[in-house]
Short mmCIF file of C-alpha atoms (C1' of nucleotides) in Angstrom, two decimals:
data_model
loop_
_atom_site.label_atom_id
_atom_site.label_comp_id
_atom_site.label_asym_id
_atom_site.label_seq_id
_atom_site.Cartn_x
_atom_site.Cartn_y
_atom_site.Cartn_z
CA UNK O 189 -10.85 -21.71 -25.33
CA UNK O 190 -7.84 -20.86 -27.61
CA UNK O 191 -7.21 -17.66 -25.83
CA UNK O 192 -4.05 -16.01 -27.22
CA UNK O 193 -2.66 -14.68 -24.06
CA UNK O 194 -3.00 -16.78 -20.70
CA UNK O 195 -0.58 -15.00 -18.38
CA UNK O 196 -2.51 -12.21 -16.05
CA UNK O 197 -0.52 -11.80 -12.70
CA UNK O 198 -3.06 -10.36 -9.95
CA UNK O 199 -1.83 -6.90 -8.93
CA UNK O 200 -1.82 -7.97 -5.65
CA UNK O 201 0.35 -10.49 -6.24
CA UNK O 202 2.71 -8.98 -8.25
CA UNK O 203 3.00 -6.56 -5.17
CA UNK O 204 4.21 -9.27 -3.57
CA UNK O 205 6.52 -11.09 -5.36
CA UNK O 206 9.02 -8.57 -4.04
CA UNK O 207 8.51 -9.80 -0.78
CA UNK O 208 9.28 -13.33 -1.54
CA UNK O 209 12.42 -12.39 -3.52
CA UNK O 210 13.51 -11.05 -0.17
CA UNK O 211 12.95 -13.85 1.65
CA UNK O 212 14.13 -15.86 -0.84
CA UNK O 213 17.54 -13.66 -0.45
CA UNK O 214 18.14 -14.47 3.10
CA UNK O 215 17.82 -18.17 2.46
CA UNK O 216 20.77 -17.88 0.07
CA UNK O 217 22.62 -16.40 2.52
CA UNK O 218 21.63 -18.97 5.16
CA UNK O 219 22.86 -21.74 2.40
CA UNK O 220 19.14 -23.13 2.13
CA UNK O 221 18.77 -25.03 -1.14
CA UNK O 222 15.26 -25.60 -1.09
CA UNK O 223 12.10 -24.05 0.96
CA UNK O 224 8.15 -25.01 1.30
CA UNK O 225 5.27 -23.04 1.08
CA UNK O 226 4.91 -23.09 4.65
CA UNK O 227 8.32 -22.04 5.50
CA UNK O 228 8.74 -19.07 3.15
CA UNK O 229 4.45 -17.77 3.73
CA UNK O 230 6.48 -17.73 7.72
CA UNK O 231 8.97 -15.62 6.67
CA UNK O 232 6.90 -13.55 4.19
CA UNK O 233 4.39 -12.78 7.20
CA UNK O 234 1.27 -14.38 4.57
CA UNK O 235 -0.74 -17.44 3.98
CA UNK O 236 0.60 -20.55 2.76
CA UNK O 237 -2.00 -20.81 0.75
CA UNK O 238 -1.03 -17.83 -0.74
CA UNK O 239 2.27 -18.59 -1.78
CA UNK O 240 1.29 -21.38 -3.67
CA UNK O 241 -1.11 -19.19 -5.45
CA UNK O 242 0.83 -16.43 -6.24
CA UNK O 243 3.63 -18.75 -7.38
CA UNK O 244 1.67 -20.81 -9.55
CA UNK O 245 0.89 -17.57 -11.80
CA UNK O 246 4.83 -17.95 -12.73
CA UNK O 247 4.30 -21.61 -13.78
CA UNK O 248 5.37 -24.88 -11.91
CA UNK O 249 8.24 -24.38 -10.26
CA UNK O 250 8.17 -26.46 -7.26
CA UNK O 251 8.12 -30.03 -6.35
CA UNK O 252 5.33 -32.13 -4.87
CA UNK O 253 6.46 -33.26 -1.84
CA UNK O 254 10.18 -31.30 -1.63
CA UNK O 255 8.94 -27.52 -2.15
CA UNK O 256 10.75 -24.72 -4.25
CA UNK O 257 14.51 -24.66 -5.16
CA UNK O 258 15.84 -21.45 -4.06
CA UNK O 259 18.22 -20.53 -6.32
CA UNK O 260 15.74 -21.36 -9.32
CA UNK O 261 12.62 -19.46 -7.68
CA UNK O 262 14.64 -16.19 -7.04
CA UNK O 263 15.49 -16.23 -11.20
CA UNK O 264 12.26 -16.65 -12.37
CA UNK O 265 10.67 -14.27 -9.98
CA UNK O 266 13.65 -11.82 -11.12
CA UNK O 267 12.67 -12.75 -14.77
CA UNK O 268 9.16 -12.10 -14.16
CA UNK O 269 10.16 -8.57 -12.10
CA UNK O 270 12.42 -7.13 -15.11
CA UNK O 271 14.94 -7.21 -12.52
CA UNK O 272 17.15 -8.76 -15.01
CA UNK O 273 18.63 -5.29 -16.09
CA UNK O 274 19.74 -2.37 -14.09
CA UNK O 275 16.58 0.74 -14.46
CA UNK O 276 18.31 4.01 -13.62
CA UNK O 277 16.51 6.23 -11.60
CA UNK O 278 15.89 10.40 -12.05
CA UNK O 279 15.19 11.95 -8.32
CA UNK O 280 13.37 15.03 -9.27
CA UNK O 281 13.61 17.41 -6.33
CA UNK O 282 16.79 17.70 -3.96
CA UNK O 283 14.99 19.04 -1.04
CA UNK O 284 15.52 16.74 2.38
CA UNK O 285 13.58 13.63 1.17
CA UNK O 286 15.70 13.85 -2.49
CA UNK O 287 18.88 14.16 -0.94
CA UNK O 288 18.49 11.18 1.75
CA UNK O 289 17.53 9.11 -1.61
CA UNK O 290 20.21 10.08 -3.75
CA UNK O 291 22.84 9.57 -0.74
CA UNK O 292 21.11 6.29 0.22
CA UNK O 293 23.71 3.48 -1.43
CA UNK O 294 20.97 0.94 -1.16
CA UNK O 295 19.30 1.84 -4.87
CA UNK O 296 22.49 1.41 -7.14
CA UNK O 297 23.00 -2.15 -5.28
CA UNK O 298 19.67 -3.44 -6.21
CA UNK O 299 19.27 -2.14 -9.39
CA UNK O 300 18.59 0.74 -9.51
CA UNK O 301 21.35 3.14 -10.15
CA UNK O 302 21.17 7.12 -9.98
CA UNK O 303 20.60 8.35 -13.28
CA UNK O 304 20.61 12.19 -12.67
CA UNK O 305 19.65 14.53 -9.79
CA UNK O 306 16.87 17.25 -10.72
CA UNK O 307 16.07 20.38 -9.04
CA UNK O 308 14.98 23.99 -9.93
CA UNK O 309 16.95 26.25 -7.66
CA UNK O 310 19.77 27.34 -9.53
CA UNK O 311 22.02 27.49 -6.30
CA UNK O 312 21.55 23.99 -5.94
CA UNK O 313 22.43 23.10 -9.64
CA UNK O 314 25.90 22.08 -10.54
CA UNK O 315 26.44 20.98 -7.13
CA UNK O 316 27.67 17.71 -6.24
CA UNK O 317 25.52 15.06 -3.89
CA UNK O 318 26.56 10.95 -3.76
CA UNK O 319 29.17 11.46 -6.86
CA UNK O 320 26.28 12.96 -9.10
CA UNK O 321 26.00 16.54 -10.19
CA UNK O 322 22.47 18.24 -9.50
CA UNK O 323 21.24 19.37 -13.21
CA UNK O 324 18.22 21.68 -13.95
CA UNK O 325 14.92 20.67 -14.66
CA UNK O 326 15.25 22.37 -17.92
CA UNK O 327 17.87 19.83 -18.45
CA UNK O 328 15.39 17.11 -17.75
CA UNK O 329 15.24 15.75 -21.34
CA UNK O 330 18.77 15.38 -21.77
CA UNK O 331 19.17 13.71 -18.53
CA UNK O 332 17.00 11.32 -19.51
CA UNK O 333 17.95 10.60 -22.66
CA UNK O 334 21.56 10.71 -21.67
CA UNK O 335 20.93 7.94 -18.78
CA UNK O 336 18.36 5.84 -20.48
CA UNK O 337 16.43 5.96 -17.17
CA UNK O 338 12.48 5.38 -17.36
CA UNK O 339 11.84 5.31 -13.77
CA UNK O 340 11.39 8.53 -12.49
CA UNK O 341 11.15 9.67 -8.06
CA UNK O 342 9.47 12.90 -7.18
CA UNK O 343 10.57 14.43 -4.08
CA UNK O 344 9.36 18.15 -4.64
CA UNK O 345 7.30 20.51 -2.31
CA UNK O 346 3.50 19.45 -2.99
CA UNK O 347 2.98 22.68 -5.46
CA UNK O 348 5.45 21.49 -7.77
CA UNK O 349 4.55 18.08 -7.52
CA UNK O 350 1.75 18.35 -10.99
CA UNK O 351 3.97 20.41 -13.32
CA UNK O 352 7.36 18.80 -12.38
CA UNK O 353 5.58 15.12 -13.28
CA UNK O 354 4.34 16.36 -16.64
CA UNK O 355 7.37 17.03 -17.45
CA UNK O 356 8.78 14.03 -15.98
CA UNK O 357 6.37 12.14 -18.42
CA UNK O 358 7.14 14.49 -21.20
CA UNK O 359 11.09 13.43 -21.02
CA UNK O 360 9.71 9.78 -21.42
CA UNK O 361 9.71 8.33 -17.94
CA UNK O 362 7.44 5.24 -17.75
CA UNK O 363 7.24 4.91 -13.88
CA UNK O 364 7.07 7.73 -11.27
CA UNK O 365 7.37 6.73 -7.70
CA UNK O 366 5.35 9.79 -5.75
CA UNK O 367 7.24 11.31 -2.66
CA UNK O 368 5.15 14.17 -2.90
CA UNK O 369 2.47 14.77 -0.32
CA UNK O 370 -0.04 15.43 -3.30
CA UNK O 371 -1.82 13.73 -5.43
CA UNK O 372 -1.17 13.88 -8.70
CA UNK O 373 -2.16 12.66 -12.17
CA UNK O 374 -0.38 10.62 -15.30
CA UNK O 375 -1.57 9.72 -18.53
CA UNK O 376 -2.59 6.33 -19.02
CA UNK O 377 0.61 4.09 -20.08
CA UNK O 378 2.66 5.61 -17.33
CA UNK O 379 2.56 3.88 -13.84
CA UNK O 380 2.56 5.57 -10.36
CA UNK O 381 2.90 4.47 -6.87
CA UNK O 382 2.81 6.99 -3.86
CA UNK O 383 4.86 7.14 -0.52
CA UNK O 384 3.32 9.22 2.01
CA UNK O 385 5.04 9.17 5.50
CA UNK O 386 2.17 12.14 6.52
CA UNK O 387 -0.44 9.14 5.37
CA UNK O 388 0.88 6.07 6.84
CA UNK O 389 1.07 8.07 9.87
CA UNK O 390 -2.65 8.97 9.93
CA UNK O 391 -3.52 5.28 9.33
CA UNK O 392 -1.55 4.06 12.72
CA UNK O 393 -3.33 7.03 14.21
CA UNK O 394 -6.37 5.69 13.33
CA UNK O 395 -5.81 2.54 15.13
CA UNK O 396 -4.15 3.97 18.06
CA UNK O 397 -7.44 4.98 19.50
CA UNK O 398 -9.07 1.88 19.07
CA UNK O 399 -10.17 -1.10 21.61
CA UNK O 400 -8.59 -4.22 22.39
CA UNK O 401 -11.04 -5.95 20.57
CA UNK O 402 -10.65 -4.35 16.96
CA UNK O 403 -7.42 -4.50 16.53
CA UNK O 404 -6.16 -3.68 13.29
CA UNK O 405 -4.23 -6.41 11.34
CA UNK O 406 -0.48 -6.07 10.33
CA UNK O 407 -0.53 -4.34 6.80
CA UNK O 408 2.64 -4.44 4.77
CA UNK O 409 3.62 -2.20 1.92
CA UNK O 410 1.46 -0.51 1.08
CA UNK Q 146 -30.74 -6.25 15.29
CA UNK Q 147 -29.87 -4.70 18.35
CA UNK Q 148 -25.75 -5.06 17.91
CA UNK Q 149 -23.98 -3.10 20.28
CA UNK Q 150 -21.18 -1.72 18.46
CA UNK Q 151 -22.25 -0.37 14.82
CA UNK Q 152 -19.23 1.31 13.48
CA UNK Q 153 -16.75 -0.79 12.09
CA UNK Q 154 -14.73 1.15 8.94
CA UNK Q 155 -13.27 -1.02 6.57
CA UNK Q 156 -9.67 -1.23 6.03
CA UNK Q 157 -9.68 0.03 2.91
CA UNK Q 158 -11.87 3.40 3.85
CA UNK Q 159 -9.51 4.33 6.67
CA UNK Q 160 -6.50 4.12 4.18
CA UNK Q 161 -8.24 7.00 2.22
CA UNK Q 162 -9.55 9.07 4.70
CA UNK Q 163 -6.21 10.67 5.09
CA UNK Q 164 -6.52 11.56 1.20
CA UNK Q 165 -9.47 12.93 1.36
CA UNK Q 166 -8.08 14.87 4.73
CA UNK Q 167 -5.25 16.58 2.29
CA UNK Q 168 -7.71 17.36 -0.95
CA UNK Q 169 -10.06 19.09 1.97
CA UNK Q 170 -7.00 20.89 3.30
CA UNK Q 171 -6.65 22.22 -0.37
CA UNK Q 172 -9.75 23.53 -0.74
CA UNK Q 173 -10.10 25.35 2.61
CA UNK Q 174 -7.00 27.35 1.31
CA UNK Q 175 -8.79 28.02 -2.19
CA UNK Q 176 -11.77 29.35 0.06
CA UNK Q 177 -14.19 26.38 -1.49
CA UNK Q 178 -16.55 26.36 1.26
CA UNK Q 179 -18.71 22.84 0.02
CA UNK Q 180 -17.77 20.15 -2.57
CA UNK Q 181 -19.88 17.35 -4.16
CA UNK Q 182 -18.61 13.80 -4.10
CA UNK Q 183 -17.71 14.02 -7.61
CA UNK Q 184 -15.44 16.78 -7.10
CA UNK Q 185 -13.44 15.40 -3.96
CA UNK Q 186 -13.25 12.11 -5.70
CA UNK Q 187 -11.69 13.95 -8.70
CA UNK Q 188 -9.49 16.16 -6.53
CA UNK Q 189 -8.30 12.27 -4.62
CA UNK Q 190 -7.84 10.37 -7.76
CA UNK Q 191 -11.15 7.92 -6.69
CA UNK Q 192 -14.85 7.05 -7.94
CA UNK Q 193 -17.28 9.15 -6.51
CA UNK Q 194 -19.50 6.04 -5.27
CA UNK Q 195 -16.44 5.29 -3.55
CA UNK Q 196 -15.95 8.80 -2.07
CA UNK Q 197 -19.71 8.96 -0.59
CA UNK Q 198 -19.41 5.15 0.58
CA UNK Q 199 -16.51 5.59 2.54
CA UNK Q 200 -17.90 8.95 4.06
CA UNK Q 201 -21.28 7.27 4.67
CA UNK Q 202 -19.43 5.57 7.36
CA UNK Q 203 -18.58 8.26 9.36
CA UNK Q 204 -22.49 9.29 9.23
CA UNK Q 205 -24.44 11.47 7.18
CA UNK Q 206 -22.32 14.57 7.18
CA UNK Q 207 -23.74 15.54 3.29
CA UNK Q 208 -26.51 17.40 2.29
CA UNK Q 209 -28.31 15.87 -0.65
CA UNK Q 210 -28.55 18.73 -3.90
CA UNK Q 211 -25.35 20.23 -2.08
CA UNK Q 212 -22.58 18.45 -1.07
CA UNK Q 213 -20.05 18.35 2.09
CA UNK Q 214 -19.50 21.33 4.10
CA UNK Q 215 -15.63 21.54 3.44
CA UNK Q 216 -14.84 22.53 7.15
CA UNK Q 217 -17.39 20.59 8.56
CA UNK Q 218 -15.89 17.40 6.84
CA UNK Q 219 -12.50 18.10 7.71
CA UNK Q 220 -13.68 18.28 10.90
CA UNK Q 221 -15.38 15.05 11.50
CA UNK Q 222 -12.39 13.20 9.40
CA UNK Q 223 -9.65 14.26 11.87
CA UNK Q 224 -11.99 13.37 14.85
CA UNK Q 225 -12.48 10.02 13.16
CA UNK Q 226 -8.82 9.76 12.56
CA UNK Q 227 -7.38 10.81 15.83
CA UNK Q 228 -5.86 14.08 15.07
CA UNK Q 229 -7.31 16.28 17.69
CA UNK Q 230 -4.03 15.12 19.17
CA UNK Q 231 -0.20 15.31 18.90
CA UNK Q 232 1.00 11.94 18.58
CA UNK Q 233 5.23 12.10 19.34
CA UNK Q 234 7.12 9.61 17.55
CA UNK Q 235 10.38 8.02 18.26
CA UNK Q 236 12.83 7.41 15.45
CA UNK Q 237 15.20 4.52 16.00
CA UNK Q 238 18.35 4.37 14.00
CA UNK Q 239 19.84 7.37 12.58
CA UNK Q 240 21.39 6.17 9.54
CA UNK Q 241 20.96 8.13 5.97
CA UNK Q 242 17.12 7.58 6.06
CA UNK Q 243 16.66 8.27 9.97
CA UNK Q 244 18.22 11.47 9.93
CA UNK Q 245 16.77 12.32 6.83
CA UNK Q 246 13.19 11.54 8.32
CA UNK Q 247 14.39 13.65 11.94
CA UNK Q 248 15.43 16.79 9.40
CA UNK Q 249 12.03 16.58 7.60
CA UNK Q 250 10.05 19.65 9.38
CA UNK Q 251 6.81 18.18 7.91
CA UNK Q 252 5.90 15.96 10.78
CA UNK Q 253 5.81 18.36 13.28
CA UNK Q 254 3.82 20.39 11.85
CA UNK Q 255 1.28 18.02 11.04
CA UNK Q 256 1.22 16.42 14.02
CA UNK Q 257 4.04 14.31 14.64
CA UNK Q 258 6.39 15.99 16.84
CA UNK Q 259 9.77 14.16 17.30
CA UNK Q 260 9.47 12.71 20.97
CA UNK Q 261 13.23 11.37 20.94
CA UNK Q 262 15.60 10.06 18.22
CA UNK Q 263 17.56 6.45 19.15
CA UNK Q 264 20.34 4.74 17.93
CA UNK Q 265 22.76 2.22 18.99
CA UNK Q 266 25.98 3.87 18.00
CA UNK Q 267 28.29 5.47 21.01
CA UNK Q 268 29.95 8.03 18.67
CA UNK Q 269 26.21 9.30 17.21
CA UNK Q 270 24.37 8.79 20.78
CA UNK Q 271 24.76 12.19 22.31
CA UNK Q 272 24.90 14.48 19.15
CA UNK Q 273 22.38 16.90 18.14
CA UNK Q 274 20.23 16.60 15.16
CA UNK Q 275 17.72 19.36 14.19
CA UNK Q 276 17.15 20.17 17.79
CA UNK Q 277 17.02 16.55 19.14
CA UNK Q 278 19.45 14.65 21.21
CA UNK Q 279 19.77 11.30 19.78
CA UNK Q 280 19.77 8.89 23.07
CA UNK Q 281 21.01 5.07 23.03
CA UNK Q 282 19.01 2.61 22.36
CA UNK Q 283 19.31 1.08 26.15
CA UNK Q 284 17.23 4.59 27.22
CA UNK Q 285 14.12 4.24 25.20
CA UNK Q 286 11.92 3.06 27.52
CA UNK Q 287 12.39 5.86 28.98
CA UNK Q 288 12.59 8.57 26.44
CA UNK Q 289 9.37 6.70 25.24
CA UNK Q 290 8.14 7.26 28.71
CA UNK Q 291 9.44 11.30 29.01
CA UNK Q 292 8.20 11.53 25.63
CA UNK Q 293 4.64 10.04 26.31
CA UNK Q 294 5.23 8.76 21.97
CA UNK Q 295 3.13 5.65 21.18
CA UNK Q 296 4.13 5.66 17.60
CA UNK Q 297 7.64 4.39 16.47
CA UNK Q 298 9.41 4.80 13.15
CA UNK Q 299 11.82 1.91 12.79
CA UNK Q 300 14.62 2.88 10.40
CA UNK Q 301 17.66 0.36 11.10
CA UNK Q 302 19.31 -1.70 9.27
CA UNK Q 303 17.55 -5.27 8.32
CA UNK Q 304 19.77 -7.25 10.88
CA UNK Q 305 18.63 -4.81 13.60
CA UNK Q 306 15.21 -4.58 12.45
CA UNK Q 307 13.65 -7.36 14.47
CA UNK Q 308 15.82 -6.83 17.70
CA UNK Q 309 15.10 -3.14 17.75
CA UNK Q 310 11.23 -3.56 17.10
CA UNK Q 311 11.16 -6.12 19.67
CA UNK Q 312 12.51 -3.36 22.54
CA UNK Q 313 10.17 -0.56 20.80
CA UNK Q 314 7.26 -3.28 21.95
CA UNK Q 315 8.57 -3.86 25.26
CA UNK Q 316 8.72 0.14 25.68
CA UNK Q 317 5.18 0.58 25.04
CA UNK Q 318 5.04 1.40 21.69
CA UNK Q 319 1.91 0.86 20.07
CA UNK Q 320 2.43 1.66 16.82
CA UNK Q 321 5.68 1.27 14.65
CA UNK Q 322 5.73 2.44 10.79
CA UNK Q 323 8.70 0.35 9.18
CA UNK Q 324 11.19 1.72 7.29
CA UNK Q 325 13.72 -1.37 7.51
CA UNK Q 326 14.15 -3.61 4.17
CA UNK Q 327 13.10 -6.31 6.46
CA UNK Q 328 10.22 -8.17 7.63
CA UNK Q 329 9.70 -8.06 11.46
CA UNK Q 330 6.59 -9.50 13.28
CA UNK Q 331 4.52 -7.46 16.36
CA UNK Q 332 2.61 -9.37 18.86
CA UNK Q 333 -1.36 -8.83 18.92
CA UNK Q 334 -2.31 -5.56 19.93
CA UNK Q 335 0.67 -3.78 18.13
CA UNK Q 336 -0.23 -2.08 14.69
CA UNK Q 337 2.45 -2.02 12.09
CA UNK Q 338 2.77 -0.31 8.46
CA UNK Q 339 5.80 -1.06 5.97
CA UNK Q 340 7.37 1.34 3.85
CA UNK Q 341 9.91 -0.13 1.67
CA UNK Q 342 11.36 2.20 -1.13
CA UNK Q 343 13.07 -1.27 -2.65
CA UNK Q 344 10.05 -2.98 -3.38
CA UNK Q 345 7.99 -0.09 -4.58
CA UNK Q 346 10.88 0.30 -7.40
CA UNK Q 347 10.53 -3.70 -8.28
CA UNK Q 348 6.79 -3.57 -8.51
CA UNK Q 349 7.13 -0.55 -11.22
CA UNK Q 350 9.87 -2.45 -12.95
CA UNK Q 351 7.33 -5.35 -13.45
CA UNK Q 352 5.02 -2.77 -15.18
CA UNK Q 353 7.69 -1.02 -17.36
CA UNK Q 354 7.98 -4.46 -19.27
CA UNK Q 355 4.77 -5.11 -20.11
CA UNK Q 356 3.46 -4.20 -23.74
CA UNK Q 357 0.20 -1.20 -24.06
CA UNK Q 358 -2.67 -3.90 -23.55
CA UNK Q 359 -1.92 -4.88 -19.80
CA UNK Q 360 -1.21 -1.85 -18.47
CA UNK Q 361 -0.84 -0.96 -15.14
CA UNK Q 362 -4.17 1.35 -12.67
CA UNK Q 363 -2.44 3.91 -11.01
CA UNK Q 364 -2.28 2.89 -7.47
CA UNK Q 365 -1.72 4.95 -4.68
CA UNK Q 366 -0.18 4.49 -0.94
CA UNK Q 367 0.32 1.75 0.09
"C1'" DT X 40 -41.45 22.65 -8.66
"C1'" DA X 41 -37.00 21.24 -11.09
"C1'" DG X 42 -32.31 20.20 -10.53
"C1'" DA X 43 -28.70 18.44 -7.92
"C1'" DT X 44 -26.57 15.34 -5.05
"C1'" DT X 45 -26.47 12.30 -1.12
"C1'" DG X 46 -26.82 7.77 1.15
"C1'" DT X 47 -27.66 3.05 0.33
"C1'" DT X 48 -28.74 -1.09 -2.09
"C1'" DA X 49 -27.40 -4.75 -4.83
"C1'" DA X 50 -24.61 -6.50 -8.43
"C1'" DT X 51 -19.98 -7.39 -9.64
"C1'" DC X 52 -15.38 -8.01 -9.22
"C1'" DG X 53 -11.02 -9.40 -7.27
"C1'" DA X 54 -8.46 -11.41 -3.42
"C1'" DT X 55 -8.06 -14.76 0.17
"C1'" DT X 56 -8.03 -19.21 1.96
"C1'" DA X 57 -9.39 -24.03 3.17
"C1'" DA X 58 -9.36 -28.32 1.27
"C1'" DC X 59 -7.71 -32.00 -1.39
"C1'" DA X 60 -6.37 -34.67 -5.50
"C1'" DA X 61 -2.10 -35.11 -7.87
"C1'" DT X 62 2.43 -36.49 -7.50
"C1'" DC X 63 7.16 -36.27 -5.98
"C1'" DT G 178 4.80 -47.78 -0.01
"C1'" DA G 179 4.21 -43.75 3.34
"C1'" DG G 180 4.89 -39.00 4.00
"C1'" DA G 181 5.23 -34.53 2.31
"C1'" DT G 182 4.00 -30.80 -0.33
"C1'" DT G 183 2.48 -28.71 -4.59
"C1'" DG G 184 -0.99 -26.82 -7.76
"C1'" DT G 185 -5.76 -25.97 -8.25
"C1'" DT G 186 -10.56 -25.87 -7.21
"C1'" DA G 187 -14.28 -23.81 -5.03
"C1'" DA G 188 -16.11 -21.39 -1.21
"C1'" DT G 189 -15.83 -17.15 1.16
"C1'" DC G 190 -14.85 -12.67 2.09
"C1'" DG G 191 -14.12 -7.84 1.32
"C1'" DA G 192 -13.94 -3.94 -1.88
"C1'" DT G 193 -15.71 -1.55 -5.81
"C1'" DT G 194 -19.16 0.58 -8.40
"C1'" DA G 195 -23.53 1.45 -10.96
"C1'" DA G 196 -27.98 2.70 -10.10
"C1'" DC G 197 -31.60 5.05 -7.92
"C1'" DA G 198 -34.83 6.42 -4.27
"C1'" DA G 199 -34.62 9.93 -0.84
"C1'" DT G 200 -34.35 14.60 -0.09
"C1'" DC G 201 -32.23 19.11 0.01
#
DNA sequence: TAGATTGTTAATCGATTAACAATC
DNA sequence: TAGATTGTTAATCGATTAACAATC
C-alpha cells in the first residue's frame, strides 16, 4: 500500500482517551500496576471491546494474557494528548462563568495554567482575580504573545461571543473552548468545542418526559 | 406495518434541537418571520439535509417553496423538548463551580429555576447564596420533595461524586447533569449528561499538535 | 407556469461491538 | 500446557448527506 502516513485516531476516540487517562489516574493512586480491558471499559463506563480498539490506534501496548501496564499506558496516552507540556489558557470574559474558571485551581494542576484574564469593561480591568490581573481586550495580542498561550475560553454574554473570538483567533489562539450560549464560527485550522449548561439541560429535559420503555442511555461528555 | 409507537428521535437529533431552539430565538428578535433549511442550518453551524432530517421527525411543520414558520417551529421544538414547563434543579455541592452555577441568573430565566442548593459542609449549610438557602445534604429528599426538582446538577468533588449521586437517586431525581471530574454510574431509568471542563481542554490539546493536513471539524456540545 | 424549498430515499460514512485467532 | 487477555477482523448499527420527486 506504501501509504506515507498510517496513524488516523477516530475523533471519537480521541474524545475518549481523556477518560481512560482518568481512570488510569485513580489506579495509580490505588497502587495498581497493571489493568485489563475489562477492568478499565468498568471504570470508564464503555465497552471492552472498545478499549481495546481505541488503544490499539496508539500501538501495542498491552500484553496478551496480563493486560496494560499502568504507569506505561498513562505516558503514551499523555504523549499522544500533548499533555506533555503545560498549554496556558486566555479566559476571555470575566462575567460569573469567567470568574468561577479563573478562581477554579483545578486548570493550573492539570496543565493548564492561567495565561491572562480578558474583559472589556474598563472597571473590571486592572483588577485582581486568582493572583492574575484582568487586562483589556485591546491588550489581547500582547497577552498572548506575552504567555505563549494558544488555547483560548470564551465566557462572554452571547452578543460578544462572534467579535471577541475573531479576535481571539486574530491574537493566534489555536483552540477556543465555547462558554458562550451562541454559536459561533472559526476559520478552518482553529479548533472549537462548546459547553452549554442551557443545552445539556434541554437534552435531560427531553428525556424527562419520556416512558419507561425508551429510556435514554447514559451519555458522557459531550 | 401497523407499529404502535412511530416516533422514536434519534440521539443525535435531540442533541440539536436545542440549537436550533436558540438560532430560532434569534430570529424571532430580528423579526424574521420564516427561514429555509439552508438558512437555520447556516445560522446552527449544520448541513441543511441534516437540518430538514432532524425536523422531519417532529412532522411536517415546513412548507415546500417557503420554509419554517419561525414561531410556529419554535413552538413545536419546545413542545417536543419539554419546555412548556419549569423544570427546578437542585445543585449539590457549593464549591467554586456550584456557587458559580447558583449565581448564574441564566437558568432561571430559561427555565431552570433553582429548587434548593445542597452541600455537606456545617459552616456553608445555612448561608444564603443569591437568594437560596443552601440546606445539608441529609435534607434533600426533602428539599427535592418541597422543591418538586427532578433534575440534579452534581458539582462535588470526585470522591463525593458517586456517594452524593447515589442519594440524588434515592431522592427521586431523575435526571442529574455532572459536573464532577469523575465517573459515577445511575441505575436504569436515571438519565445522566457529563460536563467535564478537564477533558474538553485535553481533547483540544490533542488537536493543537497536529500539523495543517489532519485538522480538526469543529464540533459542538457535547 | 416557473422557482423555491421541503420531506424522504438511498448511498455513504464512521462508530460500535461480538467473536476469535494470536500469544503471553 | 491451560488460562487469560490482547489486537484485529468483520458484521452491525446509527448518523450523515447528496439527490430528487413532491408540492407550495
Amino acid at each position: 500500500m506504501a501509504d506515507k502516513e498510517e496513524r488516523r485516531i477516530p475523533e471519537a476516540s480521541v474524545a475518549r482517551l481523556p477518560i481512560y487517562l482518568r481512570c488510569l489516574s485513580e489506579l495509580t493512586e490505588t497502587a495498581v500496576a497493571t489493568v485489563s480491558s475489562v477492568s478499565l471499559a468498568e471504570l470508564a463506563g464503555v465497552n471492552a471491546a472498545k478499549v481495546r480498539k481505541d488503544l490499539s490506534y496508539l500501538g501495542s501496548y498491552g500484553t496478551r494474557g496480563v493486560g496494560y501496564e499502568v504507569e506505561y499506558l498513562t505516558h503514551q496516552i499523555r504523549l499522544e494528548l500533548g499533555l506533555t507540556q503545560d498549554w496556558p489558557v486566555v479566559v476571555c470574559g470575566m462575567g460569573n462563568l469567567g470568574q468561577a474558571l479563573a478562581n477554579y485551581g483545578g486548570f493550573g494542576s492539570r496543565g493548564y495554567p492561567i495565561g491572562g484574564l480578558i474583559d472589556a469593561d474598563p472597571a473590571k480591568v486592572g483588577t485582581e482575580l486568582h493572583g492574575h490581573t484582568i487586562h483589556h481586550i485591546d491588550d489581547l495580542d500582547r497577552v498572548v504573545e506575552e504567555s505563549g498561550a494558544t488555547i483560548g475560553i470564551l465566557a462572554t454574554p452571547a452578543e460578544a461571543a462572534q467579535s471577541v473570538v475573531d479576535r481571539m483567533v486574530e491574537a493566534g489562539l489555536k483552540s477556543i473552548l465555547n462558554f458562550a450560549p451562541s454559536i459561533v464560527s472559526v476559520p478552518e485550522g482553529v479548533s472549537l468545542r462548546k459547553v452549554d449548561l442551557a443545552i445539556e439541560l434541554q437534552i435531560l429535559s427531553f428525556y424527562q418526559g419520556r416512558s419507561e420503555q425508551d429510556l435514554t442511555p447514559p451519555i458522557v461528555s459531550r
